[in-house]
mmCIF file of C-alpha atoms and ligand atoms in Angstrom:
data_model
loop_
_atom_site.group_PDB
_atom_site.id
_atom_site.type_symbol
_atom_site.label_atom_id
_atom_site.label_comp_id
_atom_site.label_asym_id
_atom_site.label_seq_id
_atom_site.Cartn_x
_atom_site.Cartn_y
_atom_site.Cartn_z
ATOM 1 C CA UNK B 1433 -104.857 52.653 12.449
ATOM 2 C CA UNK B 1434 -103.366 50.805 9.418
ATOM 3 C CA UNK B 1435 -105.824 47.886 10.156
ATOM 4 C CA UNK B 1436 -108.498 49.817 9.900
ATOM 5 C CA UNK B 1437 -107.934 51.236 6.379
ATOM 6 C CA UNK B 1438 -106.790 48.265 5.318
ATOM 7 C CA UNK B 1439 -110.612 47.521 6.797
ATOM 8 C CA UNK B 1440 -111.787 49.906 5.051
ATOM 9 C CA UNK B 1441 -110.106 49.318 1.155
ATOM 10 C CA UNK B 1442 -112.016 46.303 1.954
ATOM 11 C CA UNK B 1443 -115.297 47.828 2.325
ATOM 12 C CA UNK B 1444 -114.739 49.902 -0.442
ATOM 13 C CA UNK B 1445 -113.792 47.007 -2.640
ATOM 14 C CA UNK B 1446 -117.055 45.044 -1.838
ATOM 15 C CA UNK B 1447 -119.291 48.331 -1.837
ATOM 16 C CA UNK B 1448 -122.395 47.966 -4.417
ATOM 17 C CA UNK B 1449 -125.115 50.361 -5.134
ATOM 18 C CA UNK B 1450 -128.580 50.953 -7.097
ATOM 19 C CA UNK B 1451 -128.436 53.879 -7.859
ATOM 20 C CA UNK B 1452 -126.820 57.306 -8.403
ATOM 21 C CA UNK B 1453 -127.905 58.404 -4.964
ATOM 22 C CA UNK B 1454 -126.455 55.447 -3.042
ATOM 23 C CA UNK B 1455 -122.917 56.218 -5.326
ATOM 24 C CA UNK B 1456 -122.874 59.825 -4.387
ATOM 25 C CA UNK B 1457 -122.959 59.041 -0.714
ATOM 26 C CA UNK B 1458 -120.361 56.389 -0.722
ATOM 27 C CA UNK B 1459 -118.345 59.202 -2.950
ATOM 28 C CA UNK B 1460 -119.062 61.974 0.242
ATOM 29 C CA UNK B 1461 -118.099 59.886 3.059
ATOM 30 C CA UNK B 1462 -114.686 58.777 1.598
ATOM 31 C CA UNK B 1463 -113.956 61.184 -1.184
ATOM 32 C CA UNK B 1464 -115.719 64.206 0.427
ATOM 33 C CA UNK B 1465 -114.111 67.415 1.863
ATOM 34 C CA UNK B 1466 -114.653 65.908 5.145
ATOM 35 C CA UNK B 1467 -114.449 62.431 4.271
ATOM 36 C CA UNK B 1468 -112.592 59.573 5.726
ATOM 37 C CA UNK B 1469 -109.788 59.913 3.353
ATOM 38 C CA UNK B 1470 -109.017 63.774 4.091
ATOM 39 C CA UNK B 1471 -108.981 62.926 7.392
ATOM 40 C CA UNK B 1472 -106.347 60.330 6.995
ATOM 41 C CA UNK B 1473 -104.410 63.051 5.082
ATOM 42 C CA UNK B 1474 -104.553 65.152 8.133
ATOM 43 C CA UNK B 1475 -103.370 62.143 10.566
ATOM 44 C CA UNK B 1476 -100.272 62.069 8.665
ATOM 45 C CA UNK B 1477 -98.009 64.236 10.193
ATOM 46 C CA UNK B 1478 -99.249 62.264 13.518
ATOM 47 C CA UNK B 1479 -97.809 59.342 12.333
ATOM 48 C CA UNK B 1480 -94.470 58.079 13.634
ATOM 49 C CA UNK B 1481 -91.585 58.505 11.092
ATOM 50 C CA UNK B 1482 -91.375 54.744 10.937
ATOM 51 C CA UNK B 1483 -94.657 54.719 10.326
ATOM 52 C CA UNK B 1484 -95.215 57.220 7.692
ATOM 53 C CA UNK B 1485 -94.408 55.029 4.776
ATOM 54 C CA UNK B 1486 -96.528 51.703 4.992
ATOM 55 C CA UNK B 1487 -98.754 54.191 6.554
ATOM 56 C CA UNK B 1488 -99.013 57.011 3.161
ATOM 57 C CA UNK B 1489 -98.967 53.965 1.044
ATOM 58 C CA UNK B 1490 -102.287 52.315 2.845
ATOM 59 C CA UNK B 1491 -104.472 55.728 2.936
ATOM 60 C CA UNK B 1492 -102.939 56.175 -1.078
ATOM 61 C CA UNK B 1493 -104.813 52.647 -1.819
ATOM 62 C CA UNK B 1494 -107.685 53.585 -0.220
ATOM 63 C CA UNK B 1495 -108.132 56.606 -2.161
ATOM 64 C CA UNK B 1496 -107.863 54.773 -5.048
ATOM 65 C CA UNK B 1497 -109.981 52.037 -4.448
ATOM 66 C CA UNK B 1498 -112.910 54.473 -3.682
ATOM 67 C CA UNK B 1499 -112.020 56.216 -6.376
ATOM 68 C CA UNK B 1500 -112.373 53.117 -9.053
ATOM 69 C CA UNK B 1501 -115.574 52.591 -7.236
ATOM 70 C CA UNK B 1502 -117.131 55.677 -7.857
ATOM 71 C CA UNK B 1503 -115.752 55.382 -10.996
ATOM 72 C CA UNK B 1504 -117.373 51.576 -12.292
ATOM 73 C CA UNK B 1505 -120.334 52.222 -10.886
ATOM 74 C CA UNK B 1506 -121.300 55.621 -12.176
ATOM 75 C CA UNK B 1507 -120.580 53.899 -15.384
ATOM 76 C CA UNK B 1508 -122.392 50.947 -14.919
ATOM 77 C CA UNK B 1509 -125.456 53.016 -13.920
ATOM 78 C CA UNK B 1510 -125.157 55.006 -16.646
ATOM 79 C CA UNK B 1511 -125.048 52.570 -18.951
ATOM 80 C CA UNK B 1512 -127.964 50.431 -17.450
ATOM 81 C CA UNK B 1513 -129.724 53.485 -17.812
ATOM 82 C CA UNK B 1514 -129.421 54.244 -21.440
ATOM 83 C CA UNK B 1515 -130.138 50.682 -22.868
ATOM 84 C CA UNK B 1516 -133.098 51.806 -20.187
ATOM 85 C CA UNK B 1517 -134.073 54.576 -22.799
ATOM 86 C CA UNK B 1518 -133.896 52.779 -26.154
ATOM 87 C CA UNK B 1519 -135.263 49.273 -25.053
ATOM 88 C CA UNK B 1520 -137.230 49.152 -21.962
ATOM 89 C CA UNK B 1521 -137.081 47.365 -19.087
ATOM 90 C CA UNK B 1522 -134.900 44.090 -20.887
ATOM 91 C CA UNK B 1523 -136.839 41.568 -18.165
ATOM 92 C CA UNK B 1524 -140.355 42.836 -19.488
ATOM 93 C CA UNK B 1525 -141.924 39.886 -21.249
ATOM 94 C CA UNK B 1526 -142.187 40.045 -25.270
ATOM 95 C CA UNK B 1527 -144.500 41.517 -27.327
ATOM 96 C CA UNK B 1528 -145.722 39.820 -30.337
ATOM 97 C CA UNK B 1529 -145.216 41.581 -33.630
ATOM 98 C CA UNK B 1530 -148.420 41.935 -35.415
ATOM 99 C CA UNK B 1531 -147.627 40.891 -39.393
ATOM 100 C CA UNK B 1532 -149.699 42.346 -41.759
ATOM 101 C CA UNK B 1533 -151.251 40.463 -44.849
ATOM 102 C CA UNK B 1534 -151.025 41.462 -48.379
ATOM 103 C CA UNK B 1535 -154.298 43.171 -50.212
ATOM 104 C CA UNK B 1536 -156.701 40.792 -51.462
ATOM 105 C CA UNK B 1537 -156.277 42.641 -54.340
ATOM 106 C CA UNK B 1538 -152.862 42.169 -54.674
ATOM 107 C CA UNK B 1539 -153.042 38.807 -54.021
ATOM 108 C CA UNK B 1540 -155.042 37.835 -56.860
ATOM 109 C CA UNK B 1541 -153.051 40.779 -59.193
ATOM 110 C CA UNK B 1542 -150.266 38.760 -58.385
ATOM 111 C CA UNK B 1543 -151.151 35.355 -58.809
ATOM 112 C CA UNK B 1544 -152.795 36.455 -62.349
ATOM 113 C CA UNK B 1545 -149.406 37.774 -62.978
ATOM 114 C CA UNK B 1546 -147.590 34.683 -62.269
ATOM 115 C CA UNK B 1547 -149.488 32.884 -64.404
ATOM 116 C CA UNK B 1548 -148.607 34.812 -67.495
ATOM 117 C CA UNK B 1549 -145.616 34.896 -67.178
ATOM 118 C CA UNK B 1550 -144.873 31.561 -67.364
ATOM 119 C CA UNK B 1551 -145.826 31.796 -70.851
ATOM 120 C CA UNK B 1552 -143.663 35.008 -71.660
ATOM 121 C CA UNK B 1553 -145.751 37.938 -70.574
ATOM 122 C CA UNK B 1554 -144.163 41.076 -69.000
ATOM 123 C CA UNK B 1555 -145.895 43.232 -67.127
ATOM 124 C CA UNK B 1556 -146.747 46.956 -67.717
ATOM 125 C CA UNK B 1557 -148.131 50.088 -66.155
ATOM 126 C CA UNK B 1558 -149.360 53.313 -67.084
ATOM 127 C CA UNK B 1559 -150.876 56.084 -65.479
ATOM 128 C CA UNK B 1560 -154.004 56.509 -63.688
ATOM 129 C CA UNK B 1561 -154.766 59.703 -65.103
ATOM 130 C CA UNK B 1562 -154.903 59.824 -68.945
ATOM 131 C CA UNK B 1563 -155.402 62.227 -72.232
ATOM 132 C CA UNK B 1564 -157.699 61.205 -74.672
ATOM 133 C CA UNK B 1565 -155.851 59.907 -76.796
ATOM 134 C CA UNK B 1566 -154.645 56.707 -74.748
ATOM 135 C CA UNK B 1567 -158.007 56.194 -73.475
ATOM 136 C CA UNK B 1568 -159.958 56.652 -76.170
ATOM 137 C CA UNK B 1569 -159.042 57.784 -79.781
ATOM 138 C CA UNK B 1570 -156.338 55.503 -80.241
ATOM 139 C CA UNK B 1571 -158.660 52.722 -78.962
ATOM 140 C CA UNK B 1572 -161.057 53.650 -82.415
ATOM 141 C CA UNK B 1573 -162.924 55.903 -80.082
ATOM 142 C CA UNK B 1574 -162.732 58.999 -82.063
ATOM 143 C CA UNK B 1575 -164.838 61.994 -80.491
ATOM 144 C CA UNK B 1576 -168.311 61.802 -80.145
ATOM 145 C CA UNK B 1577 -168.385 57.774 -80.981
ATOM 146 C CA UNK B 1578 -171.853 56.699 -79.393
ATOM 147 C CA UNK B 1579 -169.456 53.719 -77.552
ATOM 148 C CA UNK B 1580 -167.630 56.461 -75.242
ATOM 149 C CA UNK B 1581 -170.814 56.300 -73.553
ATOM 150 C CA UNK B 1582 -170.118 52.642 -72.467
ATOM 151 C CA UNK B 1583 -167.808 54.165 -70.331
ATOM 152 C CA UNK B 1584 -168.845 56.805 -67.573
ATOM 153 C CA UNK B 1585 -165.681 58.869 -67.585
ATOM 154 C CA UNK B 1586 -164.347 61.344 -64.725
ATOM 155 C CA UNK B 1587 -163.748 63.956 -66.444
ATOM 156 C CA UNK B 1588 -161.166 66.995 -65.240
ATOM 157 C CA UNK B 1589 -163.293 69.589 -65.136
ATOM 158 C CA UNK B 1590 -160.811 72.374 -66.553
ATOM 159 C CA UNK B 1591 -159.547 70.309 -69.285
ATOM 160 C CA UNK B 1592 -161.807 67.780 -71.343
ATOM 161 C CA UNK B 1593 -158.640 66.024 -72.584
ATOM 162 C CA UNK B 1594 -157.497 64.783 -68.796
ATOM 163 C CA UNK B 1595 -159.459 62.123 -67.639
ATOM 164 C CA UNK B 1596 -158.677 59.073 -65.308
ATOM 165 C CA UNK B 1597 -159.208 56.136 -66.689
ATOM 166 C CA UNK B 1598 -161.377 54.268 -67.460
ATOM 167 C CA UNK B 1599 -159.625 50.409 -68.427
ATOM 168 C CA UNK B 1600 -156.213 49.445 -68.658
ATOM 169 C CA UNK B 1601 -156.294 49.301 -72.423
ATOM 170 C CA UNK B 1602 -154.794 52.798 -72.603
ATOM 171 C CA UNK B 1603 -151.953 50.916 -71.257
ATOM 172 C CA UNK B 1604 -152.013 48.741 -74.163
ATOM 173 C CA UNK B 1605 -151.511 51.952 -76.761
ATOM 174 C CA UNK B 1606 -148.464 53.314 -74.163
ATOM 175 C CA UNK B 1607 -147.054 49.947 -74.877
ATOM 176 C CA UNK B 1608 -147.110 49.503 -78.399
ATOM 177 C CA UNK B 1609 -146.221 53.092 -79.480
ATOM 178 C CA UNK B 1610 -142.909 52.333 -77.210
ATOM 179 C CA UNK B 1611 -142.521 48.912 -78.515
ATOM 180 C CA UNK B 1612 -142.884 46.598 -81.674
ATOM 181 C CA UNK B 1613 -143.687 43.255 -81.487
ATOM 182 C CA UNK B 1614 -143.657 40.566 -80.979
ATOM 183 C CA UNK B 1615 -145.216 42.106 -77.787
ATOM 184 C CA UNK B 1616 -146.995 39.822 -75.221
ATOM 185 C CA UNK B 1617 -147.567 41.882 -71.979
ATOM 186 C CA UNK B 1618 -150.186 42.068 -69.202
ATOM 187 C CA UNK B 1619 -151.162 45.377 -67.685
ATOM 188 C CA UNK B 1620 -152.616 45.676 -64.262
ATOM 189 C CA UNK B 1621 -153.738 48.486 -62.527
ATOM 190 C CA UNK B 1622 -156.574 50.376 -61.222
ATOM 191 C CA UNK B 1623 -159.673 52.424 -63.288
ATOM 192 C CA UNK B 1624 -162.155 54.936 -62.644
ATOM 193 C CA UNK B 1625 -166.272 55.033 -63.981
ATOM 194 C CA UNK B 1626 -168.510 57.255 -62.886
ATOM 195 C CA UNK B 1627 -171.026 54.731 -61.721
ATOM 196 C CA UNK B 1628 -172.874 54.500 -58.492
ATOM 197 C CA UNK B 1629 -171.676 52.700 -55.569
ATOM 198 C CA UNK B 1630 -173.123 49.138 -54.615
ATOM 199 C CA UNK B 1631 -172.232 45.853 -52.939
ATOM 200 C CA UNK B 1632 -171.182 44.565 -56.578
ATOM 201 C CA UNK B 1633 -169.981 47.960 -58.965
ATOM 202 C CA UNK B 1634 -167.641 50.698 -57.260
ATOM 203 C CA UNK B 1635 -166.498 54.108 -58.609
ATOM 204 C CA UNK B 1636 -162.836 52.516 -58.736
ATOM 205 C CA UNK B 1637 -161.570 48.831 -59.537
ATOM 206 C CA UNK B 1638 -159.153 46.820 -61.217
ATOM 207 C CA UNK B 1639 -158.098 45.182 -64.602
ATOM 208 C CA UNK B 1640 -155.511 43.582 -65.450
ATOM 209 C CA UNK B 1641 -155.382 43.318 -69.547
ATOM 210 C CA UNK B 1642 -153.321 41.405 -72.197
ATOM 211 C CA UNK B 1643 -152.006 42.045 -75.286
ATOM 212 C CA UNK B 1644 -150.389 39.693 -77.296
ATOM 213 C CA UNK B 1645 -148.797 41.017 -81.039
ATOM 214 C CA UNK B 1646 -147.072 38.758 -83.324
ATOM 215 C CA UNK B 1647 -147.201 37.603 -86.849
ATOM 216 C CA UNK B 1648 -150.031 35.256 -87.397
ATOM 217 C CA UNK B 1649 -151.707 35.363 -84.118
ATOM 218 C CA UNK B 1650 -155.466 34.043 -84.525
ATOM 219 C CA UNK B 1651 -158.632 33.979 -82.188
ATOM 220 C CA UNK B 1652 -158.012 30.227 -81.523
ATOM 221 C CA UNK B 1653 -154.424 31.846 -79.836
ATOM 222 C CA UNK B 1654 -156.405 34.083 -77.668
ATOM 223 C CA UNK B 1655 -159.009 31.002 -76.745
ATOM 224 C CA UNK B 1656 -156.455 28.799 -75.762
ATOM 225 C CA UNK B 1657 -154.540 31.516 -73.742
ATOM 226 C CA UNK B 1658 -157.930 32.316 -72.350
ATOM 227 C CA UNK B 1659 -158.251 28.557 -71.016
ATOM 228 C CA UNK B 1660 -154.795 28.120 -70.005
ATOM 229 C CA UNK B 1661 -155.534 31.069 -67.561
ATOM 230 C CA UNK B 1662 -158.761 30.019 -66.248
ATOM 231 C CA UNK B 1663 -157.417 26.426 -65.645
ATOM 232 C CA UNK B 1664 -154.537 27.737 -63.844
ATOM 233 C CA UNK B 1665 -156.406 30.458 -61.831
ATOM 234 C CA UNK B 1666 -159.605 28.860 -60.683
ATOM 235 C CA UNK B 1667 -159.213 24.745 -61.847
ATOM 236 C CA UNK B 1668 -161.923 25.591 -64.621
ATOM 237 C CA UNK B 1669 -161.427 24.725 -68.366
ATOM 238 C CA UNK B 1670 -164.510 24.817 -69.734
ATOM 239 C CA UNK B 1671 -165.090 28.596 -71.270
ATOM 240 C CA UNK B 1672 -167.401 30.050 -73.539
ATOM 241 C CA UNK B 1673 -166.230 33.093 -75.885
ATOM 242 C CA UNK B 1674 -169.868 35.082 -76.584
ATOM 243 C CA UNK B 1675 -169.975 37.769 -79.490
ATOM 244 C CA UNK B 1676 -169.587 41.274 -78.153
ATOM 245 C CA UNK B 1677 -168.560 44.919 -79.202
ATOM 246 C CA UNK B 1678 -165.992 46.621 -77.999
ATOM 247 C CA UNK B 1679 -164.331 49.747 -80.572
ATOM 248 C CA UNK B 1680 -160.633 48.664 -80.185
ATOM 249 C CA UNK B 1681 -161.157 44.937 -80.965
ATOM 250 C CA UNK B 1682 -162.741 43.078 -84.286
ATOM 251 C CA UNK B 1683 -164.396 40.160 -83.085
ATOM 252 C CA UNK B 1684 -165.181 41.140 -79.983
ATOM 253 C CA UNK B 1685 -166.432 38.447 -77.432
ATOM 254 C CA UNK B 1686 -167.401 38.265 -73.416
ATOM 255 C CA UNK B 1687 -165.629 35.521 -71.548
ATOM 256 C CA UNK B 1688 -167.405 33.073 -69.624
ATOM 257 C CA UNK B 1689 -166.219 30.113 -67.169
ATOM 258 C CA UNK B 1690 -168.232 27.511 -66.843
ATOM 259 C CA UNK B 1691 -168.321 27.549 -62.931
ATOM 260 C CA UNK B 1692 -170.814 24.179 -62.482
ATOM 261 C CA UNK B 1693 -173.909 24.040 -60.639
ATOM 262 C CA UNK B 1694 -173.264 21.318 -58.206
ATOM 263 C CA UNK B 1695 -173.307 23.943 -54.899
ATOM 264 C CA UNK B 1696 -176.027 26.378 -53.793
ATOM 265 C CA UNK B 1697 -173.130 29.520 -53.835
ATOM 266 C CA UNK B 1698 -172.939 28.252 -57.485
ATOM 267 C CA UNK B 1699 -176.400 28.737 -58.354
ATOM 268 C CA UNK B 1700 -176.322 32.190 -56.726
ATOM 269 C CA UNK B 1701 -172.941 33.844 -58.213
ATOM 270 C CA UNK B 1702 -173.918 32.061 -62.171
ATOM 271 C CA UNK B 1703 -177.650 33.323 -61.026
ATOM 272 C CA UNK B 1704 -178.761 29.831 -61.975
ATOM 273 C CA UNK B 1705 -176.957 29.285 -65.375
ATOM 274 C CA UNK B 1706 -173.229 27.320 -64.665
ATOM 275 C CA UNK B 1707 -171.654 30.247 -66.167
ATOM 276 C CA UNK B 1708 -169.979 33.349 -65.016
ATOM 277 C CA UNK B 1709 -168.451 36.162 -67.349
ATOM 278 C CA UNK B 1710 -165.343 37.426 -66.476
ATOM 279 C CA UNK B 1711 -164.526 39.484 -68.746
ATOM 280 C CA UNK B 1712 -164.002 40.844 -72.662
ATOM 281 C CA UNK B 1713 -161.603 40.140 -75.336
ATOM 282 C CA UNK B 1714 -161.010 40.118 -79.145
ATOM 283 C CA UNK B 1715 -158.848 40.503 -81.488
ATOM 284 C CA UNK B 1716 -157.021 43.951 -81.822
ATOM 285 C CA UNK B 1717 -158.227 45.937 -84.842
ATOM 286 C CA UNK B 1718 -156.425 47.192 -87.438
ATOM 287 C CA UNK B 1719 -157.023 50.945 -87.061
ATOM 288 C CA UNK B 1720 -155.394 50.759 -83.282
ATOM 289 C CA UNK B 1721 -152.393 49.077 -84.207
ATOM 290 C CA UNK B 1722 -151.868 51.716 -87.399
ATOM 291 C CA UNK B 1723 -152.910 53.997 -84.719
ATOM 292 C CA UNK B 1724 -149.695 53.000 -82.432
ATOM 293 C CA UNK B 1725 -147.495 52.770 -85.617
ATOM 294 C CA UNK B 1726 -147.919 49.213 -86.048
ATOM 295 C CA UNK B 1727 -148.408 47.402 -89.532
ATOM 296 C CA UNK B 1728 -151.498 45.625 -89.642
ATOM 297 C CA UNK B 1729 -150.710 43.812 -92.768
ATOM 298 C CA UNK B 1730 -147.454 42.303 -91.267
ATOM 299 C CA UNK B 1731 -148.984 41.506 -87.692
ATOM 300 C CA UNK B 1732 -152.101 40.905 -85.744
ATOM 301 C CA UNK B 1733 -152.921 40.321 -82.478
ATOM 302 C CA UNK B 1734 -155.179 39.625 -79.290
ATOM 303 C CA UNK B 1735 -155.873 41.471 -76.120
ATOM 304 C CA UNK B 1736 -157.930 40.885 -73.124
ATOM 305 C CA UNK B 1737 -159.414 42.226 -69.619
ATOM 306 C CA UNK B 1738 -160.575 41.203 -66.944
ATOM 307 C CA UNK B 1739 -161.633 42.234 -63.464
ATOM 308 C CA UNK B 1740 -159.595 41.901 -60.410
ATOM 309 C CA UNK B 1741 -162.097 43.215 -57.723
ATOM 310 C CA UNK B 1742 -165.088 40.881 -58.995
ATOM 311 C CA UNK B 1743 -162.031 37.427 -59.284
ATOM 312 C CA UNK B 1744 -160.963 38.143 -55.609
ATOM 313 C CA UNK B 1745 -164.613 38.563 -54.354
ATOM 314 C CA UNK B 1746 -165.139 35.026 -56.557
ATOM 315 C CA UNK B 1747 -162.057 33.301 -54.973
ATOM 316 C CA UNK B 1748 -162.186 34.600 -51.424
ATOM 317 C CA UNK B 1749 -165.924 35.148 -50.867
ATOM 318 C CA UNK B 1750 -166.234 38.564 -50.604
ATOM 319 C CA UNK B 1751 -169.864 39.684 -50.763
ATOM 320 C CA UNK B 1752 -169.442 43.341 -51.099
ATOM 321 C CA UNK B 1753 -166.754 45.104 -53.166
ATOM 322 C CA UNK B 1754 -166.754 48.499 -50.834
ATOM 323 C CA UNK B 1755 -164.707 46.133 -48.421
ATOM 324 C CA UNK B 1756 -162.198 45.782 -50.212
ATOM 325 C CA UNK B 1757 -161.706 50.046 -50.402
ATOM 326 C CA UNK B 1758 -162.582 50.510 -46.669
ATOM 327 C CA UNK B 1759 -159.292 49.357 -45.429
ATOM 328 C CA UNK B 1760 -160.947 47.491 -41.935
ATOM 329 C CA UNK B 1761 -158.295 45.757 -40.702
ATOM 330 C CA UNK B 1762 -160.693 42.669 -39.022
ATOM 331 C CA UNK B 1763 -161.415 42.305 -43.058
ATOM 332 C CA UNK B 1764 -157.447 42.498 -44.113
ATOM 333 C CA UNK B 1765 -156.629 40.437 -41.082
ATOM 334 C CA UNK B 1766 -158.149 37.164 -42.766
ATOM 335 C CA UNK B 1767 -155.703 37.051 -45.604
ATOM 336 C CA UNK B 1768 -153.064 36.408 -43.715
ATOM 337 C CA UNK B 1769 -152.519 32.635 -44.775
ATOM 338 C CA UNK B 1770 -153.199 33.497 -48.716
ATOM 339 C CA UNK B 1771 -149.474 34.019 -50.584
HETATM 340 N N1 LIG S 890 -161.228 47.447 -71.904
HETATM 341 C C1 LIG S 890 -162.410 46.651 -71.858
HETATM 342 C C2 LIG S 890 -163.285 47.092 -70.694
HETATM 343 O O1 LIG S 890 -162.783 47.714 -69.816
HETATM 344 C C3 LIG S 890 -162.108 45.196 -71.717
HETATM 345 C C4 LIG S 890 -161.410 44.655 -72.914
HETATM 346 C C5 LIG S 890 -160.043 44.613 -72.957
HETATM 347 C C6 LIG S 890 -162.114 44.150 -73.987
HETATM 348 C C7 LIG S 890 -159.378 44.132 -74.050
HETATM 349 C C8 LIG S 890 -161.461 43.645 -75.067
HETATM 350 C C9 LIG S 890 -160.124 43.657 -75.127
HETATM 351 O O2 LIG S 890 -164.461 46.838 -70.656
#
């Protein structure tokens, strides 16, 4: 009888199972109220006196071999089964991880910003939604100035004075009534105009705008600025600096790059002319620096804007500005490989 436990604390050494089942009914047949082991128990006072001791001893191993069993491989089940529940099945080939790509947006935002500030420009932000004040009467847009019009404004309807905006340059007037120069800071960020919806003007866009205040700072600063940036940003030096208006600057000018003629996309995006405007500038008038507590005796300054929607559609060919609102990924997808 002692061979066969000793058989036995064999078997239940070598037992394996799958699964909980299979563990429960190795548990029943030894452990069980009937099981092997209880009957052993009950043998004992069968057992010869001489017997009894190598004989207790045996059926005591066996007890607790099935019991370490039972024990191990309840565990090991369990555990199987919870890095089950947060992982998967481990053996299940990968996945790949879909990376996303930055905004062509940002991409360009961010490579403009880059570029100035390797010649000392911060960067600034304001809010989207303005008062008056920042967006226009500060600017030398004092109520009912014919140039508001240039402008088509979203009004709040509740409250004339709220308004969102309509250029970064009311980020320009945050800036200086917080801070006197010498100030040299670009300000991206998105604006609103009422204007209809096309492949080439949207409702909503971006600027990014400069500002540069200092003693002494003249248009030829803000011309050779202007070229540094266009050499740096699209490989193009030549630039043209046409008289313009805007209210918050004194001369005012439209920038143009001289984009070549020498493909057939060139002839279409400078409609036949070489040239492409990408923007305004001037030099900051008096009356909004006095207006942001700034002495315009002492100090002048330039400022600039340009658009960040139409520069990405240039430098990636986008054809229509809605895409870059509509948020399709097969059109985000492809600027994956830009920085
Ligand atoms: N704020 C002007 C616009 O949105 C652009 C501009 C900025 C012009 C700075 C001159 C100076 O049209």
């Amino acid at each position: 009888m002692i061979d066969k436990i000793k058989e036995l604390i064999a078997e239940a050494e070598a037992f394996t199972a799958q699964t909980k089942e299979e563990v429960e009914a190795f548990r029943i047949q030894y452990l069980g109220k009937k099981g092997l082991l209880n009957q052993y128990f009950a043998e004992f006072k069968n057992v010869a006196n001489e017997q009894k001791k190598e004989f207790g001893q045996a059926v005591n191993t066996l007890k607790k071999a099935a019991e370490d069993k039972v024990n191990t491989l309840k565990e090991e089940l369990e555990s199987k089964e919870e890095v089950k529940g947060v992982y998967g099945d481990l053996s299940r080939p990968g996945e790949p991880v879909n990376l996303g790509a930055r905004h062509p947006i940002s991409i360009v935002k961010n490579q403009i910003i880059d570029i100035f500030s390797n010649i000392g420009f911060n960067v600034s932000e304001g809010p989207e939604i303005e008062d008056d004040w920042h967006n226009f009467t500060a600017l030398n847009l004092p109520e009912y100035h014919p140039a508001r019009d240039m402008q088509d404004t979203f009004f709040i309807q509740t409250n004339p004075d709220v308004l969102l905006r309509t250029h970064t340059s009311s980020v320009q007037v945050r800036y200086m009534e917080k801070n006197q120069p010498p100030i040299r800071t670009i300000s991206p960020g998105r604006v609103y105009r009422n204007e209809a919806i096309s492949a080439r003007s949207h409702c909503f866009f971006h600027q990014i705008e400069g500002l540069y205040i200092d003693k002494e700072v003249s248009f030829a600063d803000l011309k050779q600025t202007l070229q540094y940036f266009t050499t740096q940003l699209f490989g193009k030096s030549k630039i043209r600096l046409r008289p313009s208006y805007f209210p918050f600057t004194e001369p005012s000018a439209e920038i143009d790059v001289y984009w070549g003629l020498e493909t057939e996309s060139d002839y279409r995006i400078t409609k036949g002319t070489g040239w492409l405007e990408i923007g305004g500038c001037g030099m900051v008038d008096p009356n909004v620096l006095e207006n942001c507590k700034i002495d315009s005796k002492e100090y002048s300054g330039f400022a600039f804007g340009v658009g960040i929607d139409r520069i990405a559609m240039l430098l990636h060919q986008i054809n229509d500005i809605r895409l870059l609102s509509e948020n399709d990924v097969r059109f985000l997808e492809q600027f994956k490989s830009a920085l």
